[in-house]
Coordinates of N, CA and C in Angstrom, one line a residue:
Chain A
I1 N 0.9 -1.2 0.1 CA 0.0 0.1 0.1 C 1.0 1.0 0.1
Q2 N 0.6 2.1 -1.0 CA 1.3 3.4 -0.9 C 0.6 4.4 -0.2
M3 N 1.2 5.3 0.5 CA 0.6 6.5 1.6 C 1.0 7.7 0.6
T4 N 0.1 8.5 0.1 CA 0.6 9.7 -0.6 C -0.1 10.9 0.2
Q5 N 0.8 11.9 0.8 CA 0.2 13.0 1.6 C 0.5 14.2 0.5
S6 N -0.5 15.2 0.7 CA -0.3 16.5 0.1 C -0.9 17.6 1.0
P7 N -0.2 18.8 0.9 CA 0.9 19.2 0.0 C 2.1 18.6 0.7
S8 N 3.4 18.6 0.1 CA 4.5 18.3 0.7 C 5.0 19.4 1.6
S9 N 4.7 20.6 1.4 CA 4.8 21.7 2.4 C 3.7 22.8 2.3
L10 N 3.8 23.6 3.2 CA 2.7 24.6 3.2 C 3.3 25.7 4.2
S11 N 2.7 26.9 3.9 CA 3.2 28.0 4.7 C 1.8 28.8 5.1
A12 N 1.5 29.0 6.5 CA 0.3 29.7 6.7 C 0.5 30.6 8.0
S13 N -0.5 31.6 8.1 CA -0.3 32.4 9.3 C -0.8 31.9 10.5
V14 N -0.4 32.4 11.6 CA -0.9 32.0 12.9 C -2.4 32.3 12.9
G15 N -3.2 31.4 13.4 CA -4.5 31.3 13.5 C -5.3 30.7 12.3
D16 N -4.6 30.6 11.2 CA -5.0 29.9 10.1 C -5.5 28.5 10.1
R17 N -6.5 28.0 9.7 CA -6.8 26.7 9.6 C -6.2 26.0 8.4
V18 N -5.5 24.9 8.9 CA -4.5 24.0 8.0 C -5.1 22.6 7.9
T19 N -5.1 22.2 6.7 CA -5.5 20.7 6.2 C -4.4 20.1 5.4
I20 N -4.1 18.8 5.9 CA -3.2 17.9 5.4 C -3.9 16.7 4.9
T21 N -3.8 16.3 3.8 CA -4.3 15.0 3.4 C -3.6 13.8 3.1
C22 N -4.1 12.7 3.2 CA -3.1 11.4 3.1 C -4.1 10.5 2.4
R23 N -3.7 10.0 1.2 CA -4.5 9.1 0.6 C -3.8 7.7 0.3
A24 N -4.4 6.6 0.7 CA -3.8 5.3 0.5 C -4.2 4.6 -0.7
S25 N -3.4 3.8 -1.3 CA -3.6 3.1 -2.7 C -4.6 1.8 -2.4
Q26 N -5.0 1.5 -1.3 CA -6.0 0.4 -0.9 C -6.8 0.8 0.2
D27 N -7.9 0.2 0.4 CA -8.7 0.6 1.5 C -8.1 0.0 2.8
M28 N -8.0 0.9 3.8 CA -7.4 0.5 5.0 C -8.2 0.7 6.4
S29 N -9.7 0.9 6.0 CA -10.6 1.1 7.0 C -9.9 2.3 7.9
N30 N -9.9 2.2 9.2 CA -9.4 3.4 9.9 C -8.1 3.4 10.5
Y31 N -7.4 2.4 10.1 CA -6.0 2.0 10.7 C -4.9 2.9 10.3
L32 N -5.1 4.2 10.6 CA -4.3 5.4 10.2 C -3.9 6.2 11.4
A33 N -2.6 6.4 11.4 CA -2.2 7.4 12.6 C -1.4 8.6 11.8
W34 N -1.5 9.8 12.7 CA -0.6 10.9 12.4 C 0.5 11.1 13.5
Y35 N 1.7 11.5 13.0 CA 2.8 11.9 13.9 C 3.2 13.4 13.5
Q36 N 3.6 13.9 14.5 CA 4.3 15.5 14.5 C 5.8 15.2 14.8
Q37 N 6.6 15.8 13.8 CA 8.0 15.7 14.2 C 8.5 17.0 14.0
K38 N 8.8 17.6 15.1 CA 9.4 19.1 15.3 C 11.0 18.9 14.9
P39 N 11.5 20.1 14.4 CA 12.8 20.0 14.0 C 13.8 19.6 15.0
G40 N 14.6 18.5 14.5 CA 15.5 18.0 15.6 C 15.1 17.0 16.6
K41 N 13.7 16.9 16.5 CA 13.2 16.0 17.7 C 12.6 14.6 17.1
V42 N 12.2 13.8 18.1 CA 11.6 12.5 17.9 C 10.2 12.7 17.5
P43 N 9.7 11.8 16.5 CA 8.3 11.9 16.1 C 7.4 11.7 17.3
K44 N 6.2 12.3 17.3 CA 5.3 12.1 18.4 C 3.9 11.8 17.9
L45 N 3.2 10.8 18.5 CA 2.0 10.5 17.9 C 0.9 11.5 18.4
L46 N 0.1 11.8 17.4 CA -1.0 12.8 17.5 C -2.4 12.2 17.6
I47 N -2.6 11.4 16.5 CA -4.0 10.8 16.3 C -3.6 9.5 16.0
Y48 N -4.8 8.6 16.3 CA -4.8 7.2 15.9 C -6.2 6.9 15.6
A49 N -6.3 5.7 14.9 CA -7.7 5.2 14.5 C -8.3 6.4 13.7
A50 N -7.6 7.1 12.8 CA -7.8 8.1 12.0 C -8.3 9.3 12.5
S51 N -9.0 9.2 13.8 CA -9.8 10.4 14.2 C -9.6 10.5 15.8
T52 N -9.0 9.5 16.6 CA -8.8 9.7 18.0 C -7.6 10.5 18.5
L53 N -7.8 11.4 19.2 CA -6.6 12.2 19.7 C -5.8 11.6 20.6
Q54 N -4.5 11.6 20.6 CA -3.9 10.9 21.9 C -4.0 11.9 22.8
P55 N -3.9 11.4 24.2 CA -4.1 12.2 25.3 C -3.0 13.2 25.4
G56 N -3.3 14.4 25.8 CA -2.3 15.4 25.9 C -2.1 16.3 24.7
V57 N -2.6 15.6 23.5 CA -2.4 16.4 22.4 C -3.6 17.8 22.4
P58 N -3.2 18.8 21.8 CA -4.2 20.0 21.8 C -5.4 19.7 21.1
S59 N -6.6 20.2 21.5 CA -7.8 19.8 20.8 C -7.8 20.8 19.3
R60 N -6.8 21.4 19.1 CA -7.0 22.1 17.7 C -6.5 21.1 16.5
F61 N -6.1 20.0 17.1 CA -5.7 19.1 16.1 C -6.8 18.1 16.0
S62 N -7.3 17.6 14.8 CA -8.2 16.7 14.6 C -8.1 15.8 13.3
G63 N -8.6 14.7 13.3 CA -8.3 13.8 12.1 C -9.6 13.3 11.7
S64 N -9.9 12.9 10.3 CA -11.1 12.4 9.9 C -10.7 11.5 8.6
G65 N -11.6 10.7 8.1 CA -11.5 10.0 7.1 C -11.6 8.4 7.3
S66 N -11.7 7.5 6.4 CA -11.7 6.1 6.5 C -11.7 5.5 5.0
G67 N -11.3 4.3 4.9 CA -11.0 3.6 3.5 C -9.6 4.2 3.0
T68 N -9.7 5.0 2.2 CA -8.5 5.6 1.5 C -8.3 7.0 1.5
D69 N -9.0 7.8 2.1 CA -8.7 9.2 2.3 C -8.9 9.6 3.7
F70 N -7.8 10.5 4.0 CA -7.8 10.8 5.4 C -7.3 12.4 5.4
T71 N -7.7 13.0 6.5 CA -7.3 14.4 6.8 C -6.8 14.7 8.1
L72 N -5.9 15.4 8.2 CA -5.4 16.0 9.3 C -5.7 17.5 9.6
T73 N -6.3 18.2 10.4 CA -6.5 19.5 10.5 C -6.1 20.2 11.8
I74 N -5.5 21.4 11.5 CA -5.1 22.1 12.7 C -6.2 23.2 12.6
S75 N -7.0 23.4 13.7 CA -8.1 24.4 13.5 C -7.5 25.9 13.4
S76 N -6.6 26.0 14.4 CA -6.0 27.5 14.5 C -4.5 27.3 14.9
L77 N -3.5 27.4 13.7 CA -2.2 27.2 13.6 C -1.3 28.1 14.6
Q78 N -0.8 27.3 15.5 CA 0.2 28.2 16.5 C 1.6 28.1 16.1
P79 N 2.3 29.0 16.6 CA 3.9 28.8 16.3 C 4.5 27.5 16.7
E80 N 4.0 26.9 17.8 CA 4.7 25.6 18.2 C 4.2 24.5 17.3
D81 N 3.4 24.7 16.3 CA 3.0 23.6 15.3 C 4.0 23.5 14.3
V82 N 5.0 24.5 14.2 CA 6.0 24.2 13.1 C 6.6 22.8 13.2
A83 N 6.4 22.0 12.2 CA 6.9 20.7 12.2 C 6.7 20.0 10.9
T84 N 7.0 18.6 10.7 CA 6.7 17.9 9.6 C 5.5 16.8 10.3
Y85 N 4.6 16.7 9.5 CA 3.6 15.7 9.8 C 3.6 14.6 8.9
Y86 N 3.5 13.3 9.5 CA 3.5 12.2 8.8 C 2.2 11.2 9.0
C87 N 1.7 10.7 8.0 CA 0.6 9.7 8.1 C 1.2 8.4 8.2
Q88 N 0.6 7.3 8.7 CA 1.1 6.0 8.8 C -0.1 5.1 8.8
K89 N 0.0 4.0 7.9 CA -0.9 2.8 8.1 C -0.2 1.8 9.0
Y90 N -1.2 1.3 9.7 CA -0.6 0.3 10.9 C -1.4 -1.1 10.9
N91 N -2.3 -1.4 9.9 CA -3.0 -2.5 10.2 C -2.3 -3.8 9.7
S92 N -1.3 -3.6 9.0 CA -0.6 -4.9 8.8 C 0.7 -4.5 7.8
D93 N 1.6 -5.5 7.7 CA 2.8 -5.2 7.0 C 2.6 -4.7 5.5
P94 N 3.3 -3.8 5.1 CA 4.1 -3.0 5.9 C 3.6 -1.8 6.6
W95 N 4.5 -1.2 7.5 CA 3.8 0.1 8.4 C 4.2 1.3 7.5
T96 N 3.7 1.4 6.6 CA 4.2 2.5 5.6 C 3.7 4.0 6.2
F97 N 4.8 4.8 6.0 CA 4.6 6.3 6.2 C 4.2 7.0 4.9
G98 N 3.5 8.2 4.9 CA 3.5 9.1 3.9 C 4.9 9.9 4.0
Q99 N 5.0 10.6 2.8 CA 6.2 11.3 2.5 C 6.5 12.5 3.6
G100 N 5.5 12.8 4.2 CA 5.5 14.0 5.0 C 5.1 15.3 4.5
T101 N 4.5 16.2 5.4 CA 4.1 17.5 5.1 C 4.9 18.4 6.0
K102 N 5.7 19.4 5.6 CA 6.2 20.3 6.3 C 5.3 21.6 6.5
V103 N 5.0 22.0 7.8 CA 4.3 23.0 8.1 C 5.0 24.2 8.5
E104 N 5.0 25.5 8.0 CA 5.7 26.5 8.5 C 4.8 27.6 8.8
I105 N 5.2 28.8 9.2 CA 4.5 30.1 9.6 C 4.9 31.0 8.6
K106 N 3.9 31.8 8.1 CA 4.1 32.7 7.1 C 4.6 34.1 7.7
Chain B
Q1 N 8.1 5.5 33.9 CA 7.8 5.9 32.7 C 8.6 5.1 31.4
V2 N 8.0 5.0 30.3 CA 8.4 4.1 29.3 C 9.8 4.9 28.9
Q3 N 10.8 4.1 28.6 CA 12.0 4.7 28.1 C 12.5 3.6 26.9
L4 N 13.0 4.2 26.0 CA 13.7 3.3 24.8 C 15.0 4.2 24.6
V5 N 15.9 3.4 24.7 CA 17.4 4.0 24.4 C 18.1 3.1 23.4
E6 N 18.2 3.8 22.3 CA 19.1 3.0 21.3 C 20.8 3.2 21.4
S7 N 21.4 2.5 20.9 CA 22.8 2.4 21.1 C 23.4 1.5 20.0
G8 N 24.8 1.8 19.5 CA 25.4 1.1 18.7 C 25.6 1.5 17.3
G9 N 25.1 2.8 17.0 CA 25.3 3.4 16.0 C 26.8 3.9 15.8
G10 N 27.3 4.3 14.5 CA 28.6 4.8 14.2 C 28.9 4.8 12.8
V11 N 30.0 5.0 12.5 CA 30.6 4.8 11.1 C 31.1 3.8 10.4
V12 N 30.5 3.2 9.5 CA 30.9 1.8 9.0 C 31.1 1.8 7.4
Q13 N 32.0 1.1 6.9 CA 32.4 1.1 5.5 C 31.3 0.3 4.8
P14 N 30.9 0.5 3.6 CA 29.9 -0.2 2.7 C 30.4 -1.6 2.7
G15 N 29.3 -2.5 2.8 CA 29.6 -4.0 2.8 C 29.8 -4.6 4.3
R16 N 30.2 -3.6 5.1 CA 30.4 -4.2 6.5 C 29.1 -4.2 7.3
S17 N 29.2 -4.7 8.6 CA 28.2 -5.0 9.5 C 28.0 -4.2 10.6
L18 N 26.9 -3.9 11.2 CA 26.6 -3.3 12.5 C 25.5 -3.8 13.2
R19 N 25.6 -3.7 14.5 CA 24.3 -4.2 15.2 C 23.8 -3.1 16.2
V20 N 22.8 -2.5 16.0 CA 22.1 -1.5 16.9 C 21.2 -2.1 17.8
S21 N 21.2 -1.6 19.1 CA 20.3 -2.1 20.1 C 19.3 -1.1 20.5
C22 N 18.3 -1.5 21.4 CA 17.2 -0.5 22.1 C 16.9 -1.3 23.2
A23 N 17.5 -0.6 24.5 CA 17.1 -1.1 25.8 C 15.9 -0.4 26.2
A24 N 14.8 -1.3 26.7 CA 13.6 -0.7 27.0 C 13.5 -0.8 28.5
S25 N 12.4 0.0 29.0 CA 12.2 0.1 30.5 C 11.0 0.9 30.5
G26 N 10.3 0.4 31.8 CA 9.0 1.3 32.2 C 7.9 0.5 31.6
F27 N 7.8 -0.6 31.0 CA 6.9 -1.2 30.6 C 7.3 -2.8 30.6
T28 N 6.2 -3.6 30.4 CA 6.4 -5.1 30.2 C 6.6 -5.5 28.7
F29 N 8.1 -5.4 28.5 CA 8.6 -5.5 27.1 C 8.1 -6.7 26.3
S30 N 8.1 -7.7 27.1 CA 7.6 -9.1 26.3 C 6.2 -9.0 26.0
N31 N 5.5 -8.1 26.2 CA 4.0 -7.9 25.8 C 3.8 -7.1 24.6
Y32 N 4.9 -6.6 24.0 CA 4.5 -5.7 22.8 C 5.4 -5.8 21.5
G33 N 4.9 -5.8 20.4 CA 5.5 -5.7 19.4 C 6.3 -4.6 19.2
M34 N 7.6 -4.6 18.6 CA 8.5 -3.5 18.4 C 8.9 -3.5 17.0
H35 N 9.5 -2.3 16.9 CA 9.7 -1.9 15.2 C 11.1 -1.0 15.3
W36 N 11.6 -1.1 14.1 CA 12.7 -0.1 13.9 C 12.3 0.7 12.6
V37 N 12.4 2.2 12.7 CA 12.2 3.0 11.8 C 13.6 3.8 11.5
R38 N 13.7 4.3 10.3 CA 14.7 5.1 10.1 C 14.5 6.3 9.2
Q39 N 15.6 7.2 9.4 CA 15.2 8.6 8.7 C 16.5 9.0 8.3
A40 N 16.7 9.1 6.9 CA 18.0 9.4 6.2 C 18.0 11.0 6.6
P41 N 19.4 11.6 6.4 CA 19.3 13.0 6.7 C 18.5 13.8 5.7
G42 N 17.6 14.7 6.4 CA 16.9 15.6 5.6 C 15.6 15.0 4.9
K43 N 15.5 13.6 5.2 CA 14.3 12.9 4.6 C 13.4 12.5 5.6
G44 N 12.2 11.8 4.9 CA 11.3 11.4 5.9 C 11.3 10.1 6.5
L45 N 10.4 9.6 7.2 CA 10.5 8.4 8.0 C 10.2 7.4 7.3
E46 N 11.0 6.3 7.4 CA 11.0 4.9 6.7 C 10.9 3.7 7.5
W47 N 9.6 3.3 7.7 CA 9.7 1.9 8.3 C 10.5 0.8 8.0
V48 N 11.2 0.1 9.0 CA 12.2 -0.9 8.6 C 11.8 -2.4 8.9
A49 N 11.4 -2.5 10.2 CA 11.0 -3.8 10.4 C 10.4 -3.9 11.7
V50 N 9.7 -5.1 11.9 CA 8.8 -5.3 13.2 C 9.2 -6.7 13.5
I51 N 9.1 -7.0 14.7 CA 9.0 -8.2 15.5 C 8.0 -8.3 16.5
S52 N 7.3 -9.5 16.5 CA 6.1 -9.7 17.4 C 6.8 -9.9 18.8
Y53 N 5.6 -9.9 19.9 CA 6.0 -9.6 21.2 C 6.8 -10.9 21.6
N54 N 6.5 -12.1 21.0 CA 7.2 -13.3 21.5 C 8.4 -13.6 20.4
G55 N 8.8 -12.8 19.5 CA 9.7 -12.9 18.5 C 9.4 -14.0 17.3
R56 N 8.4 -14.3 17.2 CA 8.0 -15.5 16.3 C 7.7 -15.0 15.0
L57 N 7.0 -13.8 14.8 CA 6.9 -13.1 13.6 C 7.9 -12.0 13.2
K58 N 8.2 -11.8 12.2 CA 9.0 -10.7 11.7 C 8.8 -10.4 10.4
F59 N 9.0 -9.1 10.0 CA 8.7 -8.5 8.7 C 9.6 -7.3 8.5
Y60 N 9.8 -7.2 7.1 CA 10.8 -6.3 6.7 C 10.5 -5.3 5.7
V61 N 10.9 -4.1 5.5 CA 10.7 -3.5 4.2 C 11.6 -4.0 2.9
D62 N 11.2 -4.0 1.9 CA 11.6 -4.9 0.8 C 13.3 -4.4 0.5
S63 N 13.7 -3.1 0.9 CA 15.1 -2.7 0.7 C 16.0 -3.3 1.7
V64 N 15.6 -3.9 2.7 CA 16.5 -4.5 3.7 C 16.5 -6.0 3.8
K65 N 15.4 -6.5 3.2 CA 15.2 -8.0 3.2 C 16.4 -8.7 2.8
G66 N 16.8 -9.9 3.6 CA 18.0 -10.7 3.3 C 19.3 -9.9 3.8
R67 N 19.3 -8.7 4.1 CA 20.6 -8.0 4.8 C 20.3 -7.6 6.3
F68 N 19.0 -7.3 6.8 CA 19.0 -7.0 8.0 C 18.2 -8.1 8.8
T69 N 18.3 -8.3 10.2 CA 17.6 -9.1 11.1 C 17.1 -8.5 12.2
I70 N 15.9 -8.4 12.5 CA 15.5 -8.0 13.8 C 15.3 -9.1 14.8
S71 N 15.7 -8.9 16.1 CA 15.6 -9.9 17.1 C 15.2 -9.1 18.4
R72 N 15.0 -10.0 19.4 CA 14.9 -9.4 20.7 C 15.1 -10.5 21.9
D73 N 15.5 -9.9 23.0 CA 15.8 -10.7 24.1 C 15.0 -10.3 25.1
N74 N 13.8 -10.8 25.4 CA 12.9 -10.5 26.3 C 13.3 -10.6 27.7
S75 N 14.4 -11.4 28.1 CA 15.0 -11.6 29.4 C 15.8 -10.4 29.7
K76 N 16.3 -9.6 28.6 CA 17.1 -8.4 28.8 C 16.4 -7.0 28.4
N77 N 15.2 -7.3 28.0 CA 14.2 -6.1 27.7 C 15.0 -5.1 26.5
T78 N 15.8 -6.2 25.6 CA 16.3 -5.4 24.5 C 16.1 -5.8 23.2
L79 N 15.9 -4.9 22.2 CA 15.5 -5.1 20.8 C 16.9 -4.9 20.1
Y80 N 17.1 -5.6 19.0 CA 18.3 -5.5 18.1 C 17.9 -5.4 16.7
L81 N 18.8 -4.9 16.0 CA 19.0 -4.9 14.5 C 20.2 -5.1 14.0
Q82 N 20.5 -6.2 13.4 CA 21.7 -6.5 12.9 C 21.8 -6.2 11.3
M83 N 22.6 -5.5 11.0 CA 22.5 -4.8 9.7 C 23.9 -5.4 9.0
N84 N 23.8 -6.1 7.9 CA 24.8 -6.7 7.2 C 24.9 -6.0 5.8
S85 N 25.8 -6.3 5.0 CA 26.1 -5.8 3.6 C 25.5 -4.2 3.6
L86 N 26.1 -3.5 4.5 CA 25.6 -2.1 4.4 C 25.8 -1.3 3.3
R87 N 24.9 -0.4 2.9 CA 25.2 0.4 1.7 C 25.0 1.9 2.1
V88 N 25.5 2.8 1.4 CA 25.7 4.1 1.6 C 24.1 4.7 1.9
E89 N 23.2 4.0 1.2 CA 21.7 4.6 1.2 C 21.1 4.0 2.6
D90 N 22.0 3.3 3.3 CA 21.4 2.8 4.7 C 21.7 3.9 5.8
T91 N 22.5 4.9 5.4 CA 23.0 5.9 6.3 C 21.6 6.7 6.9
A92 N 21.3 6.6 8.2 CA 20.0 7.2 8.6 C 20.3 7.2 10.2
V93 N 19.3 8.0 10.7 CA 19.1 7.8 12.2 C 18.0 6.6 12.4
Y94 N 18.4 5.7 13.3 CA 17.4 4.3 13.4 C 17.0 4.6 14.9
Y95 N 15.6 4.7 14.7 CA 14.8 4.8 15.9 C 14.1 3.5 16.3
C96 N 14.0 3.0 17.4 CA 13.2 1.9 18.0 C 11.7 2.5 18.3
A97 N 10.8 1.9 18.2 CA 9.3 2.2 18.6 C 8.5 1.1 19.1
K98 N 8.0 1.5 20.1 CA 6.8 0.5 20.9 C 5.5 0.5 20.0
E99 N 5.0 -0.6 19.9 CA 3.5 -0.7 19.5 C 2.6 -0.6 20.8
Y100 N 1.4 0.0 20.3 CA 0.4 0.3 21.5 C 0.0 -1.0 22.0
S101 N 0.0 -2.1 21.3 CA -0.6 -3.4 21.9 C 0.2 -4.5 21.2
N102 N -0.3 -5.7 21.4 CA 0.5 -6.7 20.9 C -0.2 -7.4 19.4
N103 N -1.0 -6.4 19.0 CA -1.6 -6.6 17.7 C -1.0 -5.7 16.9
P104 N -1.0 -5.8 15.3 CA -0.5 -4.8 14.5 C -1.2 -3.2 15.0
D105 N -0.2 -2.3 15.2 CA -0.7 -1.1 15.9 C 0.1 0.0 15.8
Y106 N -0.4 1.2 16.2 CA 0.4 2.4 15.9 C 1.6 2.5 17.0
F107 N 2.4 3.4 16.9 CA 3.7 3.6 17.8 C 3.2 4.7 18.9
D108 N 3.4 4.2 20.0 CA 3.1 5.2 21.1 C 4.4 5.7 21.8
Y109 N 5.4 4.9 21.6 CA 6.7 5.6 22.2 C 7.8 5.1 21.2
W110 N 8.8 6.3 21.2 CA 9.8 6.2 20.2 C 11.2 6.4 21.0
G111 N 12.2 5.9 20.8 CA 13.6 6.3 21.3 C 14.1 7.6 20.7
Q112 N 15.2 7.9 21.1 CA 15.9 9.2 20.8 C 16.6 8.8 19.4
G113 N 16.9 7.6 19.0 CA 17.6 7.3 17.7 C 19.1 7.1 17.9
T114 N 19.7 6.4 17.1 CA 21.2 6.3 17.0 C 21.4 6.4 15.4
L115 N 22.6 7.2 15.2 CA 23.0 7.6 13.8 C 23.8 6.6 13.2
V116 N 23.4 5.9 12.1 CA 24.4 5.2 11.5 C 24.8 5.7 10.2
T117 N 26.2 5.6 10.0 CA 26.5 6.5 8.7 C 27.6 5.4 8.0
V118 N 27.1 5.1 6.8 CA 27.8 4.2 5.9 C 28.6 4.9 4.9
S119 N 30.0 4.9 5.0 CA 30.7 5.8 4.1 C 32.1 5.0 4.1
S120 N 32.8 5.4 2.8 CA 34.2 4.7 2.9 C 35.1 5.9 3.2

């Protein structure tokens, strides 16, 4: 299964709504996770089961979708959200990641 | 608290071997599947391998099949990745990651990573 994220990068203003999409080449139900990797840091789990927020993650992050099309939304972009975001399938081998979306502040 | 600490990275020549380790603590290691994920300099995340909680099931990304071997020692709470016939393109930070459960699952904890550089 291939995981295709778009866009590969984006620049938005503080307070903007940001949307990242992830498309799978095959139906994967809701076995999708989103990770955030800040510059020089270890990846951090944000969302699992496509839409379940990991405890401690700010509520401005949300996920949706099932089957082949998924979305990560940041409702109001904050400076601390500057990072690269990755989707990942996890229902079976291989545990493929998307290529990443780099989010910057305009 | 859960801790995953990788070690064993370094500089190695193409064609040689290296073993990296991941020492786990803060959870019952023998109950969880464990993974290796790598990240080449300036690039994205690439899943490398998984081993089931009991070591019986192992899967690999195509690019390392036949060269890398994942293993674990549940008595030592340690995960390993034996890397043979290393190539320049294997240069990356190697992270170990814990599955949320003992079924195929997402990664709830990651180590800090160990850098492997393959260069002549």
